[in-house]
mmCIF file of C-alpha atoms in Angstrom:
data_model
loop_
_atom_site.group_PDB
_atom_site.id
_atom_site.type_symbol
_atom_site.label_atom_id
_atom_site.label_comp_id
_atom_site.label_asym_id
_atom_site.label_seq_id
_atom_site.Cartn_x
_atom_site.Cartn_y
_atom_site.Cartn_z
ATOM 1 C CA MET I 1 -32.580 -21.323 -4.818
ATOM 2 C CA LEU I 2 -29.138 -19.887 -5.596
ATOM 3 C CA ASN I 3 -26.107 -22.088 -6.085
ATOM 4 C CA ALA I 4 -23.589 -21.654 -3.284
ATOM 5 C CA CYS I 5 -20.451 -20.154 -4.772
ATOM 6 C CA ALA I 6 -17.370 -18.954 -2.935
ATOM 7 C CA ILE I 7 -15.346 -16.041 -4.270
ATOM 8 C CA ASN I 8 -12.072 -14.964 -2.734
ATOM 9 C CA LYS I 9 -10.557 -12.227 -4.895
ATOM 10 C CA VAL I 10 -8.563 -9.210 -3.731
ATOM 11 C CA ILE I 11 -7.371 -6.337 -5.924
ATOM 12 C CA LEU I 12 -5.105 -3.728 -4.339
ATOM 13 C CA MET I 13 -3.306 -0.696 -5.641
ATOM 14 C CA GLY I 14 -0.883 1.102 -3.385
ATOM 15 C CA ARG I 15 2.736 1.887 -2.643
ATOM 16 C CA LEU I 16 5.351 -0.405 -1.143
ATOM 17 C CA THR I 17 6.361 0.661 2.358
ATOM 18 C CA ALA I 18 9.853 -0.877 2.053
ATOM 19 C CA ASP I 19 12.070 -2.595 -0.486
ATOM 20 C CA PRO I 20 10.859 -6.188 -0.959
ATOM 21 C CA GLU I 21 13.361 -8.832 0.114
ATOM 22 C CA LEU I 22 13.582 -12.071 -1.854
ATOM 23 C CA LYS I 23 14.080 -15.180 0.286
ATOM 24 C CA GLN I 24 14.304 -18.894 -0.418
ATOM 25 C CA THR I 25 12.563 -21.688 1.436
ATOM 26 C CA GLN I 26 14.665 -24.687 2.531
ATOM 27 C CA SER I 27 13.548 -26.443 -0.648
ATOM 28 C CA GLY I 28 14.711 -23.505 -2.815
ATOM 29 C CA ILE I 29 11.348 -21.876 -3.611
ATOM 30 C CA SER I 30 11.496 -18.080 -3.963
ATOM 31 C CA THR I 31 9.226 -16.039 -1.708
ATOM 32 C CA CYS I 32 8.744 -12.378 -0.994
ATOM 33 C CA ARG I 33 6.688 -10.712 1.755
ATOM 34 C CA PHE I 34 5.986 -6.982 1.626
ATOM 35 C CA THR I 35 3.515 -4.359 2.804
ATOM 36 C CA VAL I 36 1.388 -2.177 0.542
ATOM 37 C CA ALA I 37 0.023 1.160 1.811
ATOM 38 C CA VAL I 38 -3.463 1.592 0.323
ATOM 39 C CA ASP I 39 -5.363 4.856 0.646
ATOM 40 C CA GLY I 40 -8.832 4.263 2.000
ATOM 41 C CA THR I 41 -11.950 6.342 2.260
ATOM 42 C CA MET I 42 -12.055 9.952 3.392
ATOM 43 C CA ASN I 43 -13.119 10.574 6.994
ATOM 44 C CA GLN I 44 -15.822 13.218 6.666
ATOM 45 C CA ASN I 45 -15.256 14.557 10.194
ATOM 46 C CA THR I 46 -11.502 15.164 9.880
ATOM 47 C CA ASN I 47 -11.136 15.403 6.071
ATOM 48 C CA GLU I 48 -8.257 12.909 6.273
ATOM 49 C CA ARG I 49 -7.766 9.705 4.339
ATOM 50 C CA ARG I 50 -7.356 6.467 6.219
ATOM 51 C CA THR I 51 -4.431 4.369 5.011
ATOM 52 C CA ASP I 52 -4.446 0.589 5.342
ATOM 53 C CA PHE I 53 -1.164 -1.325 5.464
ATOM 54 C CA ILE I 54 -1.739 -4.728 3.879
ATOM 55 C CA THR I 55 0.700 -7.630 3.971
ATOM 56 C CA VAL I 56 1.214 -9.409 0.651
ATOM 57 C CA VAL I 57 3.056 -12.683 0.007
ATOM 58 C CA ALA I 58 4.317 -13.747 -3.420
ATOM 59 C CA TRP I 59 5.900 -17.029 -4.490
ATOM 60 C CA ARG I 60 8.178 -18.346 -7.219
ATOM 61 C CA GLN I 61 8.502 -16.219 -10.403
ATOM 62 C CA THR I 62 6.086 -13.603 -9.069
ATOM 63 C CA ALA I 63 8.324 -13.076 -6.015
ATOM 64 C CA GLU I 64 11.387 -12.797 -8.237
ATOM 65 C CA PHE I 65 9.628 -10.303 -10.540
ATOM 66 C CA ILE I 66 8.661 -8.113 -7.574
ATOM 67 C CA SER I 67 12.131 -8.148 -6.013
ATOM 68 C CA ARG I 68 13.731 -7.189 -9.373
ATOM 69 C CA ASN I 69 11.303 -4.429 -10.341
ATOM 70 C CA PHE I 70 9.865 -2.815 -7.211
ATOM 71 C CA THR I 71 11.359 -0.663 -4.478
ATOM 72 C CA LYS I 72 10.032 1.367 -1.571
ATOM 73 C CA GLY I 73 7.486 3.944 -2.714
ATOM 74 C CA LYS I 74 6.677 2.336 -6.087
ATOM 75 C CA MET I 75 3.019 1.923 -6.972
ATOM 76 C CA ILE I 76 2.008 -1.741 -7.346
ATOM 77 C CA LEU I 77 -1.188 -3.388 -8.514
ATOM 78 C CA VAL I 78 -1.810 -6.760 -6.840
ATOM 79 C CA GLU I 79 -4.450 -9.338 -7.688
ATOM 80 C CA GLY I 80 -4.721 -12.310 -5.387
ATOM 81 C CA ASN I 81 -6.708 -13.962 -2.648
ATOM 82 C CA LEU I 82 -7.069 -13.420 1.064
ATOM 83 C CA ARG I 83 -5.461 -15.952 3.387
ATOM 84 C CA THR I 84 -6.104 -16.150 7.094
ATOM 85 C CA GLY I 85 -4.327 -18.145 9.746
ATOM 86 C CA SER I 86 -3.558 -18.347 13.430
ATOM 87 C CA TYR I 87 -0.809 -19.391 15.781
ATOM 88 C CA ASP I 88 -0.365 -19.801 19.524
ATOM 89 C CA ASP I 89 1.805 -17.377 21.467
ATOM 90 C CA ARG I 90 4.922 -19.186 22.736
ATOM 91 C CA ASN I 91 5.136 -17.018 25.850
ATOM 92 C CA HIS I 92 1.418 -17.085 26.649
ATOM 93 C CA PRO I 93 -0.187 -20.473 25.898
ATOM 94 C CA ASP I 94 -3.707 -19.055 26.320
ATOM 95 C CA VAL I 95 -3.182 -16.384 23.640
ATOM 96 C CA LYS I 96 -3.895 -17.055 19.955
ATOM 97 C CA HIS I 97 -2.768 -14.622 17.248
ATOM 98 C CA TYR I 98 -4.703 -14.290 13.992
ATOM 99 C CA THR I 99 -3.122 -13.372 10.674
ATOM 100 C CA CYS I 100 -4.529 -11.991 7.446
ATOM 101 C CA GLU I 101 -2.532 -11.507 4.247
ATOM 102 C CA VAL I 102 -2.996 -11.392 0.491
ATOM 103 C CA GLN I 103 -1.382 -14.127 -1.584
ATOM 104 C CA ALA I 104 -0.395 -12.488 -4.874
ATOM 105 C CA GLU I 105 -1.422 -14.261 -8.066
ATOM 106 C CA ASN I 106 -0.763 -11.410 -10.528
ATOM 107 C CA VAL I 107 1.129 -8.148 -10.097
ATOM 108 C CA ALA I 108 1.694 -5.108 -12.309
ATOM 109 C CA PHE I 109 3.180 -1.651 -12.107
ATOM 110 C CA GLY I 110 0.579 0.821 -10.885
ATOM 111 C CA GLU I 111 2.152 3.630 -12.913
ATOM 112 C CA THR I 112 4.314 3.923 -15.989
ATOM 113 C CA LYS I 113 8.060 3.991 -15.705
ATOM 114 C CA ALA I 114 7.945 7.595 -16.929
ATOM 115 C CA ALA I 115 5.558 8.566 -14.147
ATOM 116 C CA SER I 116 7.570 6.853 -11.415
ATOM 117 C CA GLN I 117 11.042 7.938 -12.598
ATOM 118 C CA GLY I 118 10.376 10.987 -14.723
ATOM 119 C CA GLY I 119 12.018 9.244 -17.689
ATOM 120 C CA GLY I 120 11.116 7.096 -20.716
ATOM 121 C CA GLY I 121 8.051 4.851 -20.966
ATOM 122 C CA GLY I 122 7.446 1.149 -20.584
ATOM 123 C CA TYR I 123 4.831 -0.920 -18.796
ATOM 124 C CA GLN I 124 5.140 -4.471 -17.582
ATOM 125 C CA SER I 125 3.077 -6.935 -15.600
ATOM 126 C CA HIS I 126 3.519 -10.427 -14.227
ATOM 127 C CA GLN I 127 1.014 -13.212 -13.874
ATOM 128 C CA ASN I 128 1.764 -16.263 -11.780
ATOM 129 C CA SER I 129 2.198 -19.206 -14.155
ATOM 130 C CA GLN I 130 0.498 -21.451 -11.595
ATOM 131 C CA TYR I 131 -2.751 -19.744 -12.602
ATOM 132 C CA GLY I 132 -2.247 -19.988 -16.363
ATOM 133 C CA GLY I 133 -0.773 -16.529 -16.922
ATOM 134 C CA GLN I 134 2.354 -15.351 -18.674
ATOM 135 C CA GLN I 135 5.668 -14.714 -16.993
ATOM 136 C CA SER I 136 7.101 -11.194 -17.128
ATOM 137 C CA ALA I 137 5.157 -10.379 -20.269
ATOM 138 C CA PRO I 138 6.124 -6.949 -21.608
ATOM 139 C CA GLN I 139 3.215 -4.721 -22.409
ATOM 140 C CA GLN I 140 2.893 -1.898 -24.914
ATOM 141 C CA GLN I 141 5.582 0.792 -24.596
ATOM 142 C CA ASN I 142 4.448 4.145 -23.130
ATOM 143 C CA ALA I 143 1.120 2.655 -22.057
ATOM 144 C CA PRO I 144 -0.795 4.654 -19.453
ATOM 145 C CA ALA I 145 -1.117 3.387 -15.903
ATOM 146 C CA ALA I 146 -3.863 0.868 -15.267
ATOM 147 C CA SER I 147 -7.256 2.517 -15.198
ATOM 148 C CA VAL I 148 -10.727 1.377 -14.281
ATOM 149 C CA SER I 149 -13.804 2.211 -16.336
ATOM 150 C CA PHE I 150 -17.190 2.145 -14.650
ATOM 151 C CA GLY I 151 -19.274 2.778 -17.788
ATOM 152 C CA ASP I 152 -22.281 5.123 -17.660
ATOM 153 C CA LEU I 153 -22.893 6.296 -14.082
ATOM 154 C CA ASP I 154 -25.631 8.837 -14.906
ATOM 155 C CA ASP I 155 -28.357 6.706 -13.289
ATOM 156 C CA PHE I 156 -26.569 6.639 -9.919
ATOM 157 C CA GLN I 157 -27.024 9.119 -7.105
ATOM 158 C CA GLU I 158 -24.135 10.163 -4.850
ATOM 159 C CA VAL I 159 -24.610 9.064 -1.233
ATOM 160 C CA ILE I 160 -23.235 11.623 1.210
ATOM 161 C CA GLY I 161 -23.109 9.639 4.450
ATOM 162 C CA GLU I 162 -24.077 6.264 5.898
ATOM 163 C CA GLY I 163 -27.278 7.761 7.305
ATOM 164 C CA ASP I 164 -28.403 8.583 3.766
ATOM 165 C CA LEU I 165 -28.300 4.962 2.562
ATOM 166 C CA PRO I 166 -31.668 3.849 1.136
ATOM 167 C CA PHE I 167 -31.521 0.441 2.890
#
């Protein structure tokens, strides 16, 4: 029998839809809420990409890092966890609204400074210290944008459509 194990990990890469706005809670904790536009899969019927608009919330130093370094249109890489919630509609007591957002734990630039501004290099990321990471740790100068390596994919076969799935 398998051990029951819960995993709640979200990794997003997309562009900010607006400038992030840093706010403070009544107790003085920094927070920032923003939306990331993430390109999805290609619709085979229309040859268009679906774009998802995902709400992200950051706290403390991570929120401050985002508000200092990101603006509308910049590519951002977010690692975090999915949070859901609900609230009752004030005007309609029988209506309940459900929410879904990503709570950012770590963030990084999704492209080099040179790629986003057409100028000199530089690459920086931020890990939320609450999770044991570094704060605003500079990375290697002129480093390429984050990339993902999938290893050797020669043994895999491309699946054209859902009807072609072997299961």
